[in-house]
CSV table of C-alpha atoms and ligand atoms in Angstrom, one decimal:
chain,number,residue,atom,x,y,z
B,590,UNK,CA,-17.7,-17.8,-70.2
B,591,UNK,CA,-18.6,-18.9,-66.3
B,592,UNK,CA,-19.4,-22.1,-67.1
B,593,UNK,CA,-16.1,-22.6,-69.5
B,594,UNK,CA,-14.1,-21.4,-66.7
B,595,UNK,CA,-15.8,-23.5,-64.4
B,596,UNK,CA,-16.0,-26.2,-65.9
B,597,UNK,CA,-11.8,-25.4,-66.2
B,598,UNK,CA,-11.6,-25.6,-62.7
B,599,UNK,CA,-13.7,-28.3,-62.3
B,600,UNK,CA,-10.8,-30.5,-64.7
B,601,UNK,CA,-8.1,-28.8,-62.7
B,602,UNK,CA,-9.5,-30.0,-59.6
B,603,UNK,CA,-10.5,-33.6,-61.2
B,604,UNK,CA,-6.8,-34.1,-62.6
B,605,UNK,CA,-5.4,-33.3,-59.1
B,606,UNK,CA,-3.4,-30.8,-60.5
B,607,UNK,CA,-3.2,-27.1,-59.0
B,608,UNK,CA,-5.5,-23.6,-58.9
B,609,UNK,CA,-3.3,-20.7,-59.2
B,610,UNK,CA,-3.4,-17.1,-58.1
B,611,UNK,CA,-4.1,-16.3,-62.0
B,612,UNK,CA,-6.5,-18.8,-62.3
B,613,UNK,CA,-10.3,-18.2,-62.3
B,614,UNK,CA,-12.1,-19.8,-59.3
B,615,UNK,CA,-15.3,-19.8,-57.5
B,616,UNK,CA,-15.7,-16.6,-55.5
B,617,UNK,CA,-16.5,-19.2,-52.4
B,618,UNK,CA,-13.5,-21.2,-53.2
B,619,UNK,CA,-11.5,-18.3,-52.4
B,620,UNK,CA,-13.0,-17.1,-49.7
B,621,UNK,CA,-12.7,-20.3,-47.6
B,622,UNK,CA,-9.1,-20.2,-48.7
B,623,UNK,CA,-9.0,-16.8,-47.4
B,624,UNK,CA,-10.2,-17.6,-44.2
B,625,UNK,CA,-8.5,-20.9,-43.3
B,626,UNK,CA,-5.3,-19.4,-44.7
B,627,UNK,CA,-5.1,-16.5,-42.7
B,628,UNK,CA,-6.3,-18.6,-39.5
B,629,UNK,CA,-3.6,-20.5,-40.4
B,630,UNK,CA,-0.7,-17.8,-40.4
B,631,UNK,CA,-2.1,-16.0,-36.9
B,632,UNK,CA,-2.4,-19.4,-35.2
B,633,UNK,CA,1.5,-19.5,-36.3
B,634,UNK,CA,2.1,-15.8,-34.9
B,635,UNK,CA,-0.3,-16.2,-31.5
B,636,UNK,CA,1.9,-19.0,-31.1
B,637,UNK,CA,4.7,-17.8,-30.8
B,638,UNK,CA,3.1,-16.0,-27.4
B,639,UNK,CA,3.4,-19.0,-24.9
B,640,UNK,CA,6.7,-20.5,-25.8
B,641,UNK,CA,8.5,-16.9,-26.3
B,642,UNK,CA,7.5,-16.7,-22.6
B,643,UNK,CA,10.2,-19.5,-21.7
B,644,UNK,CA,13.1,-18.2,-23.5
B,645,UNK,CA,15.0,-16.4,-20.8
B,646,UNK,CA,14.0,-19.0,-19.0
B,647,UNK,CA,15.3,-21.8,-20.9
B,648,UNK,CA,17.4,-24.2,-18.3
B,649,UNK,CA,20.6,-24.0,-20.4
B,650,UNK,CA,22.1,-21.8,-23.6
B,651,UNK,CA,21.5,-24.4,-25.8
B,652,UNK,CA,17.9,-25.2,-24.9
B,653,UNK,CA,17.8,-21.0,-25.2
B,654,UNK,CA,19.3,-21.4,-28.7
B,655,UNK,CA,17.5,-23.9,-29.7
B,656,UNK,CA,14.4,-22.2,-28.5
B,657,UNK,CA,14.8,-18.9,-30.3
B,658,UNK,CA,15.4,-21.0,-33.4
B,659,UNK,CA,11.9,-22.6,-32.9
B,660,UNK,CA,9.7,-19.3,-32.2
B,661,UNK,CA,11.8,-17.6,-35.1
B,662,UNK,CA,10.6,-20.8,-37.2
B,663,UNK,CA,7.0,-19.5,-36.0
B,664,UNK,CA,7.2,-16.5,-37.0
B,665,UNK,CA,8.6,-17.0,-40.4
B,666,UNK,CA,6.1,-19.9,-40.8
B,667,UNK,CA,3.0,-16.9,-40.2
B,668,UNK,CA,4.8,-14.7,-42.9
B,669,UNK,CA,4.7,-17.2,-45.5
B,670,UNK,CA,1.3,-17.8,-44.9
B,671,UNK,CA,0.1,-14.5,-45.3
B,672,UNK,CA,1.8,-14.3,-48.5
B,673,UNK,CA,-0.2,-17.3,-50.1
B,674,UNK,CA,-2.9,-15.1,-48.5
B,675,UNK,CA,-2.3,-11.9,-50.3
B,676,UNK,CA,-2.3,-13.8,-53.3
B,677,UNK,CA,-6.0,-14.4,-53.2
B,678,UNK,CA,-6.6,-10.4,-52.9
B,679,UNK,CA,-6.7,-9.5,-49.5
B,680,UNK,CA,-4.1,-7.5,-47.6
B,681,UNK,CA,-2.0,-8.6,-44.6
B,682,UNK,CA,-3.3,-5.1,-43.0
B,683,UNK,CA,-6.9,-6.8,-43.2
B,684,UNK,CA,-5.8,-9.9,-42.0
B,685,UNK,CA,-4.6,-8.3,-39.5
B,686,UNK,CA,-7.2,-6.3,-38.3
B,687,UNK,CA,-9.3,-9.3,-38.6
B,688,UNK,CA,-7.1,-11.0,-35.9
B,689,UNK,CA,-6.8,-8.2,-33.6
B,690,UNK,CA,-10.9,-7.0,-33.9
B,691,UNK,CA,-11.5,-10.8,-33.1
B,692,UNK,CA,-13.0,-11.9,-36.3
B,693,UNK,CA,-10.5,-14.0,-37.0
B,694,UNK,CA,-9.9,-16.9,-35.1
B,695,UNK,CA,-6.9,-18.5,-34.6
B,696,UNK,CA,-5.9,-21.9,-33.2
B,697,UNK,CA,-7.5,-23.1,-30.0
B,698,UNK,CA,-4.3,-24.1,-28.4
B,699,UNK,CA,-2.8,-21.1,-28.2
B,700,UNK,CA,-5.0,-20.0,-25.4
B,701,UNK,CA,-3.4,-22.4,-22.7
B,702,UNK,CA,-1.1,-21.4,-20.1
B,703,UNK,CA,3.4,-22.9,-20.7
B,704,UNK,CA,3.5,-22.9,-16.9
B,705,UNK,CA,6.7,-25.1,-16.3
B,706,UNK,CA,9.5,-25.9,-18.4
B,707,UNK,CA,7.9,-29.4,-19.4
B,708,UNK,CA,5.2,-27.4,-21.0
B,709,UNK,CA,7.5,-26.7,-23.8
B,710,UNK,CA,8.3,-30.1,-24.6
B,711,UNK,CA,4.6,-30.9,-24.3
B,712,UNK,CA,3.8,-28.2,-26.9
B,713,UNK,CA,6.9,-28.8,-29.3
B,714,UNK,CA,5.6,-32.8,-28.8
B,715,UNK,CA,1.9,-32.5,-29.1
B,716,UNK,CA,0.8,-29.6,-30.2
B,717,UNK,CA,3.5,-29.6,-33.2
B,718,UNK,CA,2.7,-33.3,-33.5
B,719,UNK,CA,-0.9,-32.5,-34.2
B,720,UNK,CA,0.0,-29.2,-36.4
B,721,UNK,CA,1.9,-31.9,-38.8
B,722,UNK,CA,-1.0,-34.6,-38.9
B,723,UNK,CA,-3.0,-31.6,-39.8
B,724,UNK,CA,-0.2,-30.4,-42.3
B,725,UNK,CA,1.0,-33.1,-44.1
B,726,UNK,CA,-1.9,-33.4,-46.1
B,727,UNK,CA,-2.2,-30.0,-47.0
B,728,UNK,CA,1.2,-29.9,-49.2
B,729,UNK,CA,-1.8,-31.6,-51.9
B,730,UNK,CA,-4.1,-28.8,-51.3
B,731,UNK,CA,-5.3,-28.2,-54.6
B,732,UNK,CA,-4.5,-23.9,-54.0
B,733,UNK,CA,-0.8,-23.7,-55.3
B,734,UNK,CA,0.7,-21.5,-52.9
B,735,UNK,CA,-0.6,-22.7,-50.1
B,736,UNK,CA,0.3,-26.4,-50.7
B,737,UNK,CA,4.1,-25.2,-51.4
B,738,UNK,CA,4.2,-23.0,-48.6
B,739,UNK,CA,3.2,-26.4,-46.6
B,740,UNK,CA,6.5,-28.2,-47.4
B,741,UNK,CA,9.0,-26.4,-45.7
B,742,UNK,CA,6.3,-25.7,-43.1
B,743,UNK,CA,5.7,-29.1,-42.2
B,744,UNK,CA,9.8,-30.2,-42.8
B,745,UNK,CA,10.3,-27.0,-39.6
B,746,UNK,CA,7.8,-28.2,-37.7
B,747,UNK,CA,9.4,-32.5,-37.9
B,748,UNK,CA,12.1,-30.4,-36.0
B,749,UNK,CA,10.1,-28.8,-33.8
B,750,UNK,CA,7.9,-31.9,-33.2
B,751,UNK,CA,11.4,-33.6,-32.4
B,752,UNK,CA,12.7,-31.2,-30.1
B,753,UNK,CA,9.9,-31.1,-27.5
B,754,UNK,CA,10.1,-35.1,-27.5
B,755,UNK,CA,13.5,-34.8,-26.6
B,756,UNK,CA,12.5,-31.8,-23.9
B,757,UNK,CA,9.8,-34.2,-22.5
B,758,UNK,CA,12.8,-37.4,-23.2
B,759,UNK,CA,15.7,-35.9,-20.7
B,760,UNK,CA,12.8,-34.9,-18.0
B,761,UNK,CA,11.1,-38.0,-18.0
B,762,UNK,CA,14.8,-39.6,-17.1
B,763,UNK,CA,15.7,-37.6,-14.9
B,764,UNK,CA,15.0,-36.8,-11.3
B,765,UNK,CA,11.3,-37.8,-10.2
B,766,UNK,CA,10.1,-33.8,-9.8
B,767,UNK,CA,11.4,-33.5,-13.3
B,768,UNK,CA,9.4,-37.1,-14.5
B,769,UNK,CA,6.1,-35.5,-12.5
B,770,UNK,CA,6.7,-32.6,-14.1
B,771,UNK,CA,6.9,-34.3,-17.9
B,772,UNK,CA,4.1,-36.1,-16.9
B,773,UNK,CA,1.9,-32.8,-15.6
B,774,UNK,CA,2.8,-31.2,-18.8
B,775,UNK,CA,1.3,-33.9,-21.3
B,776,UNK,CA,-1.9,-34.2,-18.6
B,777,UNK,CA,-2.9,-30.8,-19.6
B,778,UNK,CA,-1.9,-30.7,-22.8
B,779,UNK,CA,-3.4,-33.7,-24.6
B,780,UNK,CA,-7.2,-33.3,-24.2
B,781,UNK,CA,-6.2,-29.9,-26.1
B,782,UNK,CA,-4.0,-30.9,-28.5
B,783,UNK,CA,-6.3,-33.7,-29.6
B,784,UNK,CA,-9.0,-30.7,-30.1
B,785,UNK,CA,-6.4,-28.8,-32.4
B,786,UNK,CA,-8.2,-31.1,-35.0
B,787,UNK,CA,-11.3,-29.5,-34.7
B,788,UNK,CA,-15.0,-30.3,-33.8
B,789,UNK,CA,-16.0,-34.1,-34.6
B,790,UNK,CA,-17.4,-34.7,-38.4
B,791,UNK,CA,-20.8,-34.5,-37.6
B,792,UNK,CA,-20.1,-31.0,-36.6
B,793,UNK,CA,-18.0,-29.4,-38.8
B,794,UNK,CA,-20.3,-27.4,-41.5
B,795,UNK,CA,-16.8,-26.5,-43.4
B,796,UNK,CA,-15.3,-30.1,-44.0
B,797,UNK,CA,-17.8,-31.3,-46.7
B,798,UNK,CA,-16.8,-28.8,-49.4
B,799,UNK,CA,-13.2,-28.3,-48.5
B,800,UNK,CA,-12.6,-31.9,-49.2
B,801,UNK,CA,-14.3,-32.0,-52.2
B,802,UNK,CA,-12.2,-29.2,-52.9
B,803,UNK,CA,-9.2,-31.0,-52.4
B,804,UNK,CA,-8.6,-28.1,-49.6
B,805,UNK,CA,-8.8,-30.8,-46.8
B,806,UNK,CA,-7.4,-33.8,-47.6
B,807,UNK,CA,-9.0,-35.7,-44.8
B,808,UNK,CA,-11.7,-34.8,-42.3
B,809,UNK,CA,-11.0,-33.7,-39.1
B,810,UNK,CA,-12.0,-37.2,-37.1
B,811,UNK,CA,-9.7,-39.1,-39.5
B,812,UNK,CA,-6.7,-36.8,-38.8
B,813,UNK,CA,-7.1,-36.9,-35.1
B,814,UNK,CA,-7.2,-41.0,-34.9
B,815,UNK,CA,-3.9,-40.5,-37.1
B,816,UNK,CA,-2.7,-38.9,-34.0
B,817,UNK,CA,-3.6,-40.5,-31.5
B,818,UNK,CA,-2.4,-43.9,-33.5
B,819,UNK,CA,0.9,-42.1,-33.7
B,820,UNK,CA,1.4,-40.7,-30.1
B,821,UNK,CA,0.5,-43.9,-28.2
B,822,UNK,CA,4.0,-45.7,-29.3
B,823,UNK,CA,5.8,-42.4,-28.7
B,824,UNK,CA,4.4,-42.4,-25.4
B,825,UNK,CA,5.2,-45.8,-24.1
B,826,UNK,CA,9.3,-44.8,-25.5
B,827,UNK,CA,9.0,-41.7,-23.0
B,828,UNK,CA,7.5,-43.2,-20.3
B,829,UNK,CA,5.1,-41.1,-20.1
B,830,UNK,CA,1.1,-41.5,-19.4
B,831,UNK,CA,-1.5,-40.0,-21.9
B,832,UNK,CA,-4.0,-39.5,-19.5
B,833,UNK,CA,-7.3,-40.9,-21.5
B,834,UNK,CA,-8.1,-44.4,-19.5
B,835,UNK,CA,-10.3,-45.3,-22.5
B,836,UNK,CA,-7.1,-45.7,-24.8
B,837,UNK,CA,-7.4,-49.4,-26.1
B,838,UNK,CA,-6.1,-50.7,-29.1
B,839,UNK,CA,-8.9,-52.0,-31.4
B,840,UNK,CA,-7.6,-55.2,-33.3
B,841,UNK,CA,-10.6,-54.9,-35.2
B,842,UNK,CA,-10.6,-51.3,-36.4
B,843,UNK,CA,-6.8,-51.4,-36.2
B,844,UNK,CA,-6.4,-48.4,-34.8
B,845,UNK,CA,-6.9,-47.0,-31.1
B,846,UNK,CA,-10.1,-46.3,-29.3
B,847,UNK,CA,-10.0,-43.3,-27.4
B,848,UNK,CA,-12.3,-41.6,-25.0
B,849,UNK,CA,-14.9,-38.8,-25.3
B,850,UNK,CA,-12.9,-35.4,-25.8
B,851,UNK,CA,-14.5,-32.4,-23.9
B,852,UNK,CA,-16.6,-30.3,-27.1
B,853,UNK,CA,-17.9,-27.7,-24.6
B,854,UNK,CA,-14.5,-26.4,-23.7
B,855,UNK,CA,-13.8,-26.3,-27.3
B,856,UNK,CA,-16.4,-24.3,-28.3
B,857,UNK,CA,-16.1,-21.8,-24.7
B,858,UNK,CA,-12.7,-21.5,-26.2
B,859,UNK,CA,-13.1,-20.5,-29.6
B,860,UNK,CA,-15.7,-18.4,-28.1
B,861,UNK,CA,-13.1,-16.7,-26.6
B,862,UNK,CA,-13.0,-17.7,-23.6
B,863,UNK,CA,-10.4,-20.0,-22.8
B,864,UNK,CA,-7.7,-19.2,-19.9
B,865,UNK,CA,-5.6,-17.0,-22.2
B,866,UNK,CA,-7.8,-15.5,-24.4
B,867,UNK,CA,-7.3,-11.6,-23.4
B,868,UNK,CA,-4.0,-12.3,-22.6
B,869,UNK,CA,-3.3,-13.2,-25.9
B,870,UNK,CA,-5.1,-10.6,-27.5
B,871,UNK,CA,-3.7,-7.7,-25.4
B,872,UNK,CA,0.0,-9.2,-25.9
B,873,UNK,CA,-0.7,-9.0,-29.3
B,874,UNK,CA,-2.7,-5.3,-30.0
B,875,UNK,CA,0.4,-3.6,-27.7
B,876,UNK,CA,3.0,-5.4,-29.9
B,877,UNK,CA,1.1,-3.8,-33.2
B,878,UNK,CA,1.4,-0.5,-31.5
B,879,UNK,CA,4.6,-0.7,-30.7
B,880,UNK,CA,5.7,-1.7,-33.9
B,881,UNK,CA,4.1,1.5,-35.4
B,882,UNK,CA,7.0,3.2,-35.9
B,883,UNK,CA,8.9,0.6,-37.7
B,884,UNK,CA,5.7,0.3,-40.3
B,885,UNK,CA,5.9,4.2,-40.2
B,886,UNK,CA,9.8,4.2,-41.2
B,887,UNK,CA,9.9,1.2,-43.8
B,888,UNK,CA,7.0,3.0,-45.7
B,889,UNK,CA,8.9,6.3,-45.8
B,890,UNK,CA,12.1,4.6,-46.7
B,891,UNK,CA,10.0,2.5,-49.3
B,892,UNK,CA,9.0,5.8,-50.8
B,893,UNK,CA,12.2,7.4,-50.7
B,894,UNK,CA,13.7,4.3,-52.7
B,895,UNK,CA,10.8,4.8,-55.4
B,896,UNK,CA,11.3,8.2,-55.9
B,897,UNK,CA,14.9,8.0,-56.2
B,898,UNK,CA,14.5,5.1,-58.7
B,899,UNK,CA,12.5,7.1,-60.8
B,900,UNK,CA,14.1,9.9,-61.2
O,1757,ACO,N1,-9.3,-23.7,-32.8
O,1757,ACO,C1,-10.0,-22.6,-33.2
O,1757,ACO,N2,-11.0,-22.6,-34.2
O,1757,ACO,C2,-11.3,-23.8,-34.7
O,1757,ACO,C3,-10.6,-25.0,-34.3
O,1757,ACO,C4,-9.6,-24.9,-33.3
O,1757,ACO,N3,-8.9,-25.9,-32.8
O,1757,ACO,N4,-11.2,-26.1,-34.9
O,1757,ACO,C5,-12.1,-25.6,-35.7
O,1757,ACO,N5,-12.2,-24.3,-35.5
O,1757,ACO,C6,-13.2,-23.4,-36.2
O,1757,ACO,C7,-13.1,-23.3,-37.7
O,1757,ACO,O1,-12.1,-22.4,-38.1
O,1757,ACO,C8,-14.5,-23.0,-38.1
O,1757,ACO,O2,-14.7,-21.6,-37.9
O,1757,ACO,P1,-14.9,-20.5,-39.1
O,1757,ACO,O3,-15.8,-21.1,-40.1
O,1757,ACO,O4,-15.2,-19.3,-38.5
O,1757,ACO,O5,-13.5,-20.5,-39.8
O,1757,ACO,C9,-15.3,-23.7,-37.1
O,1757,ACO,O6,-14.5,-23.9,-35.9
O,1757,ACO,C10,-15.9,-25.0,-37.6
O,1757,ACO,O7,-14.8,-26.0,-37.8
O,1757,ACO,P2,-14.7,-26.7,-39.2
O,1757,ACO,O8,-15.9,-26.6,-40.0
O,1757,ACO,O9,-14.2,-28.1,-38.9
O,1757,ACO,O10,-13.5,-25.8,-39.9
O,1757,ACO,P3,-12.4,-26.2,-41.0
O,1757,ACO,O11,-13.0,-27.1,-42.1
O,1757,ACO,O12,-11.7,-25.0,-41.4
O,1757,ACO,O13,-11.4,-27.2,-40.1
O,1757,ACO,C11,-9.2,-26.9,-39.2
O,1757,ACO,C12,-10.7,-26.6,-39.0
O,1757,ACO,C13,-9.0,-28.4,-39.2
O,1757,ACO,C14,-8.4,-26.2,-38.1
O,1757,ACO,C15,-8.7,-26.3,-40.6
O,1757,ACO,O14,-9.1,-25.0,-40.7
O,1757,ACO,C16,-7.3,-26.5,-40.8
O,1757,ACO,O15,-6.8,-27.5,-41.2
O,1757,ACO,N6,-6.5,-25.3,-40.8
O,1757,ACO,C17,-5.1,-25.3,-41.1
O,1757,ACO,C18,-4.2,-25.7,-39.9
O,1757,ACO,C19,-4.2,-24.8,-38.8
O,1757,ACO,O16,-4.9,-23.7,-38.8
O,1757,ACO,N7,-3.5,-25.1,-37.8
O,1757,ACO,C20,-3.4,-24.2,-36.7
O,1757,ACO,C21,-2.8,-24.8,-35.5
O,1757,ACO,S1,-1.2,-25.6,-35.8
O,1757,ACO,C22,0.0,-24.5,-35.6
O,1757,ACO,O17,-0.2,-23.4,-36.0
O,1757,ACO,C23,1.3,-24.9,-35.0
């Protein structure tokens, strides 16, 4: 019967048509679901750390509003995650737990400081930019619920994307602090946004089977020359400098060259490391124990409502 239901899946996969949470599939299929899944949904909520940071400090109440909107978006984009999740069989609490005892990792990015207000343009810009490079393709992920979950996800984050150009848009036009400021922002945010994608090809032991999976759609290098191809014009129409003096267009290639992207502080950063790391983590832990009591009350009024109901 293992080899029927494999070979099932096998077709499935072949006819680029979906797996679903009834469906049989290969224990390491879901597993690596599992995993990039709920990376997925805590990069989302860790996320939500450095911009949150700016909202009562937002230089106007409609930059505020439009803020709040954004890190709402966040949060709601983490929640839907963890739902196509739980439907591969694990619990939010262990996804959790995973993220808070560190096995889990989460998104590199979210481990650098939003020290000015140009910092959140830069993230809404680039670091959205690169989440929907990155996402786009995955609305064809052959798991069902994650692909679906990827439309609306990547249609919040166009918004997002646009917002922090327009951020980066009214600085880089207005007074020449504000312009160096713009300019600052994207300097230290690039080299890490451009790692989002993760390490090169050569060095990614999970890209192989997740592509021919039809988990990954494209491998990490091709994404991130996506990127860059789209930023460079986007770029130039701000004004703005991406700091990489190796940046050339390549008739030949007909895409951009771009320079050498630093791997060590990738991997220190992942390793935990990076210059938020334990900030992160502690924000995070004290906002789970704070919450305890709500968790504490929605479970008694959850069994209140059952036992009412059945009686
Ligand atoms: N930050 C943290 N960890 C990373 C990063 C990164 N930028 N890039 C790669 N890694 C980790 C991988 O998770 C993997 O570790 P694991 O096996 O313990 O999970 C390891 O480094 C090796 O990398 P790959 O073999 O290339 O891993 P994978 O095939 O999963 O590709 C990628 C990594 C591209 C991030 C993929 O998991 C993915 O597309 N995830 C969904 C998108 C996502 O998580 N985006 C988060 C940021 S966007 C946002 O939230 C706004």
């Amino acid at each position: 019967p293992d080899t029927e239901a494999q070979a099932h899946f096998d077709a499935l996969l072949a006819a680029d048509e979906r797996i679903e949470p009834r469906d049989w599939m290969p224990a390491k299929y879901r597993k690596t679901l599992v995993r990039q899944i709920s990376q997925h949904a805590h990069s989302e909520i860790i996320g939500m750390q450095p911009e949150g940071a700016w909202i009562s400090r937002a230089p106007s109440l409609k930059r505020k509003s439009i803020l709040i909107a954004k890190v709402q978006d966040e949060a709601g984009h983490g929640l839907y995650l963890y739902s196509a999740a739980e439907t591969l069989g694990t619990t939010r609490e262990e996804m959790n737990e995973q993220l808070m005892s560190g096995k889990a990792k989460y998104s590199s990015i979210f481990n650098y400081p939003a020290l000015t207000w140009a910092d959140v343009g830069a993230i809404g810009w680039l670091v959205d930019g690169a989440a929907i490079c990155n996402q786009v393709p995955l609305c064809r992920c052959s798991y069902g619920p994650y692909g679906r979950a990827m439309v609306r996800v990547c249609k919040e984050e166009s918004f997002h994307q646009r917002q922090g150009w327009e951020i980066l848009h009214a600085l880089s036009n207005g007074t020449p602090e504000q312009k160096a400021m713009a300019q600052d922002a994207v300097n230290r945010y690039y080299g890490p946004a451009l790692q989002m994608f993760g390490p090169p090809d050569a060095d990614s032991p999970n890209s192989q089977q997740s592509m021919a999976w039809k988990i990954k759609r494209f491998s990490n290098d091709e994404l991130r020359q996506r990127f860059v191809d789209m930023m460079v014009p986007q770029a130039e129409a701000l004004g703005l400098t991406l700091p990489d003096p190796d940046l050339a267009w390549n008739e030949a290639r007909g895409h951009y060259d771009y320079g050498d992207l630093d791997w060590d502080e990738l991997k220190a950063v992942i390793a935990g490391n990076g210059p938020c790391n334990t900030q992160r983590m502690a924000h995070k832990i004290k906002a789970h124990e704070d919450g305890a009591w709500v968790r504490e009350a929605a479970a008694a009024y959850a069994r209140r409502h059952t036992s009412t109901d059945a009686t």
